CSV table of C-alpha atoms in Angstrom, one decimal:
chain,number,residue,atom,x,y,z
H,286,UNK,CA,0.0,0.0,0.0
H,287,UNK,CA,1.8,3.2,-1.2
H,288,UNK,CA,2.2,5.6,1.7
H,289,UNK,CA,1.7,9.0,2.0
H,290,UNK,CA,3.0,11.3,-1.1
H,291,UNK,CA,4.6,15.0,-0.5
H,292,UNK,CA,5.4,17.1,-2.9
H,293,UNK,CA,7.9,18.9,-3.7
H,294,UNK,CA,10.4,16.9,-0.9
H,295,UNK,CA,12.3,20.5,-1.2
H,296,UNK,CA,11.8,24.5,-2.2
H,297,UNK,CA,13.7,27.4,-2.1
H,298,UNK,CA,12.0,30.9,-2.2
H,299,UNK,CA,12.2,34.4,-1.2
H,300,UNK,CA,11.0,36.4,1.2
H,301,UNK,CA,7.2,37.9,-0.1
H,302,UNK,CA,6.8,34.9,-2.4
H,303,UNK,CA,3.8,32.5,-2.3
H,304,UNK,CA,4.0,28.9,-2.4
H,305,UNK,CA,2.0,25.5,-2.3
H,306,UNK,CA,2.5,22.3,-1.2
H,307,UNK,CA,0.9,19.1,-2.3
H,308,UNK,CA,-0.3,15.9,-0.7
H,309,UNK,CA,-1.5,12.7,-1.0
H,310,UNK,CA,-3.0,10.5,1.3
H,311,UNK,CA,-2.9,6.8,1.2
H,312,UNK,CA,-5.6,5.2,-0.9
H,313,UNK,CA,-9.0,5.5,0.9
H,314,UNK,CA,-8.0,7.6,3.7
H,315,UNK,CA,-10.2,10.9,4.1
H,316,UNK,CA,-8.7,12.6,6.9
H,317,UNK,CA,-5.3,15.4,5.9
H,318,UNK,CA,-3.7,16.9,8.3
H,319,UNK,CA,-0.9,19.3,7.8
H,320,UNK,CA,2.2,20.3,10.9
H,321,UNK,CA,5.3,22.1,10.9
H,322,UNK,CA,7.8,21.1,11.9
H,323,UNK,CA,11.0,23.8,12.8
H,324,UNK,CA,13.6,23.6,15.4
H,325,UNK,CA,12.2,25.8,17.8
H,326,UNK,CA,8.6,25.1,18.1
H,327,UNK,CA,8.6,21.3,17.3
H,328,UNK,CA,5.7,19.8,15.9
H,329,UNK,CA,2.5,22.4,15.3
H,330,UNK,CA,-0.6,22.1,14.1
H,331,UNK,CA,-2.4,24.0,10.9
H,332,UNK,CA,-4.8,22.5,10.3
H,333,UNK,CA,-7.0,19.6,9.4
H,334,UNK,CA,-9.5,18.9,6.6
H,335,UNK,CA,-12.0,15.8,6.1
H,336,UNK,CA,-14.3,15.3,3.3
H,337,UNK,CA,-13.3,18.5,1.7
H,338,UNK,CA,-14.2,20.5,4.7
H,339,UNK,CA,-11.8,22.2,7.2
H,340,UNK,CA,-12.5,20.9,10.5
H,341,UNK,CA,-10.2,22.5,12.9
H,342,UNK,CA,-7.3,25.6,12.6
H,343,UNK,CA,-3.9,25.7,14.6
H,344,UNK,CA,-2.9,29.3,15.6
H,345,UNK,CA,-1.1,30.4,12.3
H,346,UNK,CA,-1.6,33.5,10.6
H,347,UNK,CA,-3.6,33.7,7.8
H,348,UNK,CA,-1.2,33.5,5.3
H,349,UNK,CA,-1.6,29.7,5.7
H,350,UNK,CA,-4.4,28.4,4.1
H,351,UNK,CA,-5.3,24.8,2.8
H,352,UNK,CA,-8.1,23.0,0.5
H,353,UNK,CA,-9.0,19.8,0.2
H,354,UNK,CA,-10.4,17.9,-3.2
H,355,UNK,CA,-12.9,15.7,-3.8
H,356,UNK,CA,-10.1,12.8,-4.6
H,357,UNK,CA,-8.9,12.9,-0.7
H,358,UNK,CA,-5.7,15.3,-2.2
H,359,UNK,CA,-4.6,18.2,-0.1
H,360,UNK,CA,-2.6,21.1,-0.6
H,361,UNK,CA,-1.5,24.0,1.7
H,362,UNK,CA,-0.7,27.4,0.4
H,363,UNK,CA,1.5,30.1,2.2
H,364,UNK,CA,1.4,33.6,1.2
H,365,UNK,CA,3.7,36.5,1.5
H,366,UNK,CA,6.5,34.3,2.6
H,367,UNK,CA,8.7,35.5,5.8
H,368,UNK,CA,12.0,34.3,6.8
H,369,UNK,CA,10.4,32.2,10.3
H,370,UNK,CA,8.2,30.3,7.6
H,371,UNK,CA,11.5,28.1,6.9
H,372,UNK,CA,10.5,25.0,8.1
H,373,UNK,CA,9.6,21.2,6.9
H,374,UNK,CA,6.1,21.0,6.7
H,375,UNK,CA,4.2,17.7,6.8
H,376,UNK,CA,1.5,16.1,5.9
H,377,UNK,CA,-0.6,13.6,7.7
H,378,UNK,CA,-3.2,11.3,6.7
H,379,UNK,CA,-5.8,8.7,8.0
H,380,UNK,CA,-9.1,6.5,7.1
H,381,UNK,CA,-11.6,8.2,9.6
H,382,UNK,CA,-12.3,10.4,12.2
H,383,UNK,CA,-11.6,8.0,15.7
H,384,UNK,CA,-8.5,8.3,17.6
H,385,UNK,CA,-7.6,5.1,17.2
H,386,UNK,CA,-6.8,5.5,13.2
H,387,UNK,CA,-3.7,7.1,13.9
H,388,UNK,CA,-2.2,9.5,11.8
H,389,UNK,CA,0.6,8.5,9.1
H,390,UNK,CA,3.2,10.9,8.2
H,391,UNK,CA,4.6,11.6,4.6
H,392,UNK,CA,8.3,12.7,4.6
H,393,UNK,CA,7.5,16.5,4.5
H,394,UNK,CA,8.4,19.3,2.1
H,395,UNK,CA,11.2,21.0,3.4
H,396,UNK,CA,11.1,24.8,2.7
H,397,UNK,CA,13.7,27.0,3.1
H,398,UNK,CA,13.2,31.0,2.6
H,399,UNK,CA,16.1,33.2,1.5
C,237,UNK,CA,2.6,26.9,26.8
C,238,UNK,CA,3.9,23.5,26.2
C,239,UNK,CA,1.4,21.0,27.0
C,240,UNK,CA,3.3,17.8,26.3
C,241,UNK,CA,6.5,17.7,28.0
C,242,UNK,CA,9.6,15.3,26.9
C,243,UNK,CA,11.8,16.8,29.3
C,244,UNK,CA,14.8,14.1,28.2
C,245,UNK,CA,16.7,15.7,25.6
C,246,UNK,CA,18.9,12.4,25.1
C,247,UNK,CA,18.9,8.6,26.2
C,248,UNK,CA,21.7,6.3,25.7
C,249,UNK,CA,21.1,2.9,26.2
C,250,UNK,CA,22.9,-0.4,25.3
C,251,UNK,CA,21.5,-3.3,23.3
C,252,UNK,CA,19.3,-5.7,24.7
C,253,UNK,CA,18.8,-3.3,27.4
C,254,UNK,CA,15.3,-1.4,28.3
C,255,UNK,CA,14.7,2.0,27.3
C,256,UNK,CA,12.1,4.3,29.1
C,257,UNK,CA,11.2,7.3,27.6
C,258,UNK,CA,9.0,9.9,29.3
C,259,UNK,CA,6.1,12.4,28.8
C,260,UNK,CA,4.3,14.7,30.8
C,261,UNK,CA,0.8,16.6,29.8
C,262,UNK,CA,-0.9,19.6,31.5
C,263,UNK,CA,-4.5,19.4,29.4
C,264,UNK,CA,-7.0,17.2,31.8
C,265,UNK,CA,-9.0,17.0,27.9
C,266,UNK,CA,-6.1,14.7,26.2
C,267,UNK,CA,-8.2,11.5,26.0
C,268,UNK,CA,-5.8,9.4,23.7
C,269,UNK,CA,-1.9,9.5,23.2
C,270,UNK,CA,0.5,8.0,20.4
C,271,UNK,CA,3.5,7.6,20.1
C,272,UNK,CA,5.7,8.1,17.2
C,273,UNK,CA,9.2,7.8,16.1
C,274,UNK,CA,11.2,9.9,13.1
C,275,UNK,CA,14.2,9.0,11.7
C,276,UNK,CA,16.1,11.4,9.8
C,277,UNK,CA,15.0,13.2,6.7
C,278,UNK,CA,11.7,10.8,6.9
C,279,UNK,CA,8.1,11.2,8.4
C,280,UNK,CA,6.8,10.2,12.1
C,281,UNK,CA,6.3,6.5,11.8
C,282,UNK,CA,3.0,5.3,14.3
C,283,UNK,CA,4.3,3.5,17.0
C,284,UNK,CA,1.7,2.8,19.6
C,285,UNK,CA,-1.4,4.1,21.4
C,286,UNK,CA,-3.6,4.2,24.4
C,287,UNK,CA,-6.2,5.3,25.3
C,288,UNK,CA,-7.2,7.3,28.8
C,289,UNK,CA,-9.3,4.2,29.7
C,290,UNK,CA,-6.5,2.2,29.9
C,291,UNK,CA,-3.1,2.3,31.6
C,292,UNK,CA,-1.4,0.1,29.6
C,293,UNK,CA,-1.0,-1.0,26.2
C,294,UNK,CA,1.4,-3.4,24.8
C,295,UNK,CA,2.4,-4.3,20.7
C,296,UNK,CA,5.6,-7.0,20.8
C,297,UNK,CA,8.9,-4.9,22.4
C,298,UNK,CA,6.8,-1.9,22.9
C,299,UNK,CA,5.0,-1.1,25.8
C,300,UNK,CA,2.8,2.5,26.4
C,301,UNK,CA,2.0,2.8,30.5
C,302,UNK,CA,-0.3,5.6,31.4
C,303,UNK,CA,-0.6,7.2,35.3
C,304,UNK,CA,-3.8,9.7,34.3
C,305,UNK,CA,-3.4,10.8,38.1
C,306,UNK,CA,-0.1,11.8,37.1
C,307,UNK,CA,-0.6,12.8,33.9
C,308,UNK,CA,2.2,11.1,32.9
C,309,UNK,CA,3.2,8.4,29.9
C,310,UNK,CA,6.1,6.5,29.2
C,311,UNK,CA,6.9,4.0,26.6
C,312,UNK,CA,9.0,1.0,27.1
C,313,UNK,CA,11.0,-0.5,24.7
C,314,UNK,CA,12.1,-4.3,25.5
C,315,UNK,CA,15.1,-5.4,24.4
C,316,UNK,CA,16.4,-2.4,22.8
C,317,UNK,CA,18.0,-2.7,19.0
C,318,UNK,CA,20.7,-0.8,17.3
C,319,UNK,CA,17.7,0.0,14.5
C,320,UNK,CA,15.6,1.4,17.8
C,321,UNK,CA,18.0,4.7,17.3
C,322,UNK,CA,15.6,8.0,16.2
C,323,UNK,CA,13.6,10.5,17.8
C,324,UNK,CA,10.3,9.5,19.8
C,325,UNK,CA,7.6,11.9,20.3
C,326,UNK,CA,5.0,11.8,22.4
C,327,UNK,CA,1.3,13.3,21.3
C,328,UNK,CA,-2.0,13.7,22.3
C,329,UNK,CA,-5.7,14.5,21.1
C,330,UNK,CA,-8.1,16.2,23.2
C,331,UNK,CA,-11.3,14.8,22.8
C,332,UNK,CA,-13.1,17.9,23.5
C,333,UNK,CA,-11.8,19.4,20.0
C,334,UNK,CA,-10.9,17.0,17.0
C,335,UNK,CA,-9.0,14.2,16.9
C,336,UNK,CA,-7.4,15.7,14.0
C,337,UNK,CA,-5.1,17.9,15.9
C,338,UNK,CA,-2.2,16.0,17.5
C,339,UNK,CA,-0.4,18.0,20.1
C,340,UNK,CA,3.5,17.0,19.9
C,341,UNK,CA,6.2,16.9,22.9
C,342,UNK,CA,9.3,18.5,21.7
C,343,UNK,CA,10.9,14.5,21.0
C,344,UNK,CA,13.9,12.6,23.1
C,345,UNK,CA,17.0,11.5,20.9
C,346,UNK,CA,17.0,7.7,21.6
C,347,UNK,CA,20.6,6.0,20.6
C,348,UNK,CA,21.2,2.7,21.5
C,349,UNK,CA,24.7,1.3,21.3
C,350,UNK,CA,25.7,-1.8,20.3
């Protein structure tokens, strides 16, 4: 069963630029949810989408934003890039809703912001 | 504020020996934790879960113990293996939100020496 599918695995942009990442989950899962990941903060939570719908928001600005399509695929955008937005962003997906289907990780995008 | 703690940095242990690694949580509303391990330049890999009904969970060398009174987790890993070496997170859901969020502990750098 193929896993989860990030891409690009790496991008270099500038400060002010936009970007988006892509994601796809494994074969019938429904649930995407996107973290960052930087040195500093750890692991964080954007956000979450299920059945096209976004179902719960970490504390980001709103220069990150995210869609999901009817096919399960996700991406994230992020607008007006900064410097602090340098950081390997990852995708997660899963079947369902419960707690007990628990999240699989794709190997990230890592961005980095010159 | 942090509200999963790994408050080891760094264990060193030597095949065929136990490793205990430790997490701490402040939000009474996690109801279900996982744990995870990364290697480098790849995803969080599932591990194993519990759930606050239980205080133990066990899947072949692993083993997740939970003290709710404590608010405390740790997972034991039995004997340890050279291939055991990455970084373990902790995480959480809190059932009062979405089990789409996972709230990370900042990881422990497990090495285990042959």
């Amino acid at each position: 069963k193929a896993g989860v599918t990030q891409t690009p695995r790496y991008l270099i942009k500038t400060r002010g630029q936009q970007v988006t990442l892509s994601c796809s989950p494994i074969s019938g899962h429904r649930s995407v949810s996107w973290y960052q990941q930087t040195p500093g903060q750890g692991l964080q939570f954007l956000f979450e989408y299920f059945s096209e719908t976004q179902r719960n928001k970490g504390n980001f600005p709103g220069r990150f934003s995210g869609r999901q399509f009817s096919n399960s695929r996700s991406e994230m955008n992020v607008s007006t890039l900064e410097l602090g937005d340098s950081a390997l962003y990852l995708c997660a997906s899963r079947a369902g809703t419960s707690p007990n289907q628990p999240q699989h990780f794709g190997d990230g995008t890592r961005l980095s912001i010159l | 504020d942090q509200q999963v703690k790994q408050n080891s940095p760094s264990l060193s242990v030597q095949e065929g020996r136990i490793s205990i690694l430790n997490c701490d949580y402040t939000n009474s509303m996690f109801d279900y934790f996982l744990w995870y391990k990364k290697y480098p330049a790849e995803g969080p890999t599932f591990l194993i879960s519990i759930s606050s009904i239980k205080d133990k969970n066990e899947d072949g060398r692993f083993t997740v113990f939970l003290n709710k009174s404590a608010k405390h987790l740790s997972l034991h890993i039995v004997p340890s293996q050279p291939g055991d070496s990455a970084v373990y997170f902790c995480a959480a859901y809190d059932g009062g939100t979405s089990y789409g969020k996972l709230t990370f502990g900042q990881g422990t750098i497990l090495t285990v020496h042959p």
